[in-house]
Amino acid sequence: MCYGYGPSRRSLLAAAGLGLGAAAFAATSPAAAATSAATPHHGGRDRVPPDQISIQLWTVRDDLAQNYDTTLAYLAGIGYPKVELALGYFGRTARQLRRFLDGLGIRASSSHDGISADDAALETKIDNALTLGQTYMVVPYLSSTSLDEWKGWAERMNVEALAARKAGLRYGYHNHAHEFTTDLGGGVTPWDVLTSELDPRLVHLEIDIYWAVTGGVGRGARDPVRFAIDVIRRAPQRVLQYHVKDRHLDGDMADLGTGTIDFRRVFDAHRVREYIVENDTPDVTPRRTSEVGYRYLRRLRY
């Protein structure tokens, strides 16, 4: 979907800001991109532990809508030990879904869930997560230009996180780019509010690397990957999960290893407990994206 363009001077400068070497610019065709994904640079001795690799099911949402069972079986066959749930349970109860996933040998370790409407909905959300055997539940998206609204959300997330912790679950927040670029007044951003208001004893961060890098681009950072690393290091909250999503030269999402983000720099700077493959706009097919992502993480050294 992003093939067929050559790197312009502007693109070369942008990619240089993402920490890439000259070899990265060879991957400007489908064949070269596939080769890049299949053979990541071996820059070190460490690898992502296989049991820490997961995939966000939003990546394969179209396949799920056609045949949920076959799609999950396919992901298990690739080798994924975990998934991060999205879009509900597709007609099953939490208990029924747990039995199905157990039969495939795959675990729902995390889920994307919005802030609950009330305490009863929160209790149901927690009960379902426990039934599924989850470790994490994550708020996936919030957006507003109101400072007070962001503060109110942070306050509510602290309440939900305390209830989750009492149940033995970890509660997190997942970023996009606008948290870094929206001015709520006086230069204060939503990220400023979240990192100052969310209780670091209760709330962790699920950093979407693509969106953090894109936020750096939006802020005019000379080195957007360094911007993302600084976001991770400076947050009072613990960063326990990554969304590992690549970025084409034109800013579109990319299958892992075919884009411009130097994940080795990020992984070397900070290790997490889950590395979650995601691409909202798969370059070929959702299944191909899933395969490329898993193989890339299994082979990457940093």
Coordinates of C-alpha atoms in Angstrom, one line a residue, residues 101-252:
L101 CA -8.3 -20.4 23.4
D102 CA -7.0 -23.1 25.8
G103 CA -7.8 -25.6 23.1
L104 CA -5.6 -23.7 20.7
G105 CA -2.8 -23.4 23.2
I106 CA -3.0 -19.6 23.1
R107 CA -3.6 -17.1 25.9
A108 CA -5.4 -13.8 26.1
S109 CA -2.9 -12.0 28.3
S110 CA -4.2 -8.5 27.7
S111 CA -7.2 -6.6 26.4
H112 CA -8.2 -3.2 25.2
D113 CA -11.2 -1.9 27.1
G114 CA -12.5 1.6 27.5
I115 CA -13.1 3.3 30.8
S116 CA -16.2 1.7 32.4
A117 CA -19.5 3.6 32.5
D118 CA -20.0 2.7 36.2
D119 CA -18.8 0.5 39.0
A120 CA -21.0 -2.4 37.8
A121 CA -19.5 -2.3 34.4
L122 CA -16.0 -2.2 35.9
E123 CA -16.8 -5.3 38.0
T124 CA -17.9 -7.1 34.9
K125 CA -14.8 -6.1 33.0
I126 CA -12.6 -7.3 35.8
D127 CA -14.5 -10.6 36.2
N128 CA -14.1 -11.3 32.5
A129 CA -10.4 -10.5 32.5
L130 CA -9.9 -12.9 35.4
T131 CA -12.0 -15.6 33.7
L132 CA -9.8 -15.3 30.6
G133 CA -6.6 -15.5 32.6
Q134 CA -5.4 -12.0 31.7
T135 CA -2.5 -10.2 33.3
Y136 CA -3.3 -6.8 31.8
M137 CA -6.3 -4.6 30.9
V138 CA -5.5 -1.4 29.0
V139 CA -7.4 1.7 28.1
P140 CA -6.8 2.0 24.4
Y141 CA -7.9 5.6 23.4
L142 CA -9.0 8.9 24.8
S143 CA -9.2 12.2 23.1
S144 CA -10.2 15.7 24.1
T145 CA -9.0 19.3 24.0
S146 CA -10.2 19.9 27.5
L147 CA -7.7 19.9 30.4
D148 CA -10.4 19.2 32.9
E149 CA -11.6 16.2 30.9
W150 CA -8.2 14.6 30.8
K151 CA -7.8 15.2 34.6
G152 CA -11.2 13.6 35.1
W153 CA -10.2 10.5 33.0
A154 CA -6.9 10.2 35.0
E155 CA -8.8 10.3 38.2
R156 CA -11.2 7.6 37.1
M157 CA -8.4 5.4 35.7
N158 CA -6.8 5.5 39.1
V159 CA -10.0 4.3 40.7
E160 CA -10.3 1.5 38.1
A161 CA -6.6 0.6 38.5
L162 CA -7.0 0.2 42.3
A163 CA -9.9 -2.2 41.8
A164 CA -7.9 -4.1 39.2
R165 CA -4.9 -4.3 41.4
K166 CA -7.0 -5.7 44.3
A167 CA -8.2 -8.4 41.8
G168 CA -4.6 -9.2 40.8
L169 CA -4.6 -7.4 37.4
R170 CA -2.4 -4.7 36.0
Y171 CA -4.2 -1.7 34.5
G172 CA -2.6 0.4 31.8
Y173 CA -3.0 3.2 29.2
H174 CA -2.1 3.0 25.5
N175 CA -0.9 6.1 23.7
H176 CA -1.4 7.5 20.3
A177 CA 0.3 10.7 18.9
H178 CA -2.2 13.3 19.9
E179 CA -1.3 13.0 23.6
F180 CA 2.1 14.6 22.7
T181 CA 0.9 17.2 20.3
T182 CA -2.4 18.6 21.6
D183 CA -2.1 21.9 23.5
L184 CA -4.5 22.0 26.4
G185 CA -3.5 25.5 27.2
G186 CA -0.2 27.0 28.2
G187 CA 1.7 24.3 26.4
V188 CA 0.3 21.6 28.6
T189 CA -0.3 18.3 26.7
P190 CA -2.5 15.3 27.5
W191 CA 0.7 13.4 28.1
D192 CA 1.8 15.9 30.8
V193 CA -1.6 15.4 32.5
L194 CA -1.5 11.6 32.3
T195 CA 2.1 11.2 33.6
S196 CA 1.5 13.7 36.4
E197 CA -2.0 12.4 37.4
L198 CA -1.9 8.6 36.9
D199 CA -0.8 6.8 40.0
P200 CA 2.5 5.1 39.1
R201 CA 1.9 2.5 41.8
L202 CA -1.3 1.4 40.0
V203 CA -1.2 2.4 36.4
H204 CA 1.4 1.2 33.8
L205 CA 2.0 2.3 30.2
E206 CA 1.6 0.4 27.0
I207 CA 3.8 2.4 24.7
D208 CA 2.8 2.3 21.0
I209 CA 6.2 2.8 19.4
Y210 CA 4.8 4.0 16.1
W211 CA 2.6 6.6 17.7
A212 CA 5.3 7.8 20.1
V213 CA 7.6 8.2 17.1
T214 CA 4.9 10.0 15.1
G215 CA 4.3 12.2 18.1
G216 CA 8.0 13.1 18.0
V217 CA 7.6 13.9 14.3
G218 CA 4.7 16.1 15.1
R219 CA 6.7 17.9 17.7
G220 CA 9.5 18.6 15.3
A221 CA 12.0 16.3 17.0
R222 CA 15.3 16.0 15.2
D223 CA 15.4 12.3 16.3
P224 CA 11.9 11.0 16.7
V225 CA 13.1 7.6 18.0
R226 CA 15.0 9.4 20.7
F227 CA 11.9 11.3 21.5
A228 CA 10.0 8.0 22.0
I229 CA 12.8 6.6 24.1
D230 CA 12.7 9.8 26.2
V231 CA 9.0 9.4 26.6
I232 CA 9.6 5.9 28.0
R233 CA 12.4 6.8 30.3
R234 CA 10.9 10.0 31.7
A235 CA 7.5 8.7 32.6
P236 CA 6.9 8.0 36.3
Q237 CA 4.7 5.1 35.3
R238 CA 6.3 1.8 34.5
V239 CA 6.3 0.8 30.8
L240 CA 5.4 -2.9 30.8
Q241 CA 4.1 -3.4 27.2
Y242 CA 5.0 -2.3 23.7
H243 CA 2.9 -2.1 20.6
V244 CA 5.5 -2.9 18.0
K245 CA 4.4 -1.2 14.8
D246 CA 6.7 0.1 12.0
R247 CA 6.5 3.3 10.0
H248 CA 6.9 3.9 6.3
L249 CA 8.8 6.9 5.0
D250 CA 5.5 8.7 4.2
G251 CA 4.3 8.2 7.7
D252 CA 1.9 5.3 7.0

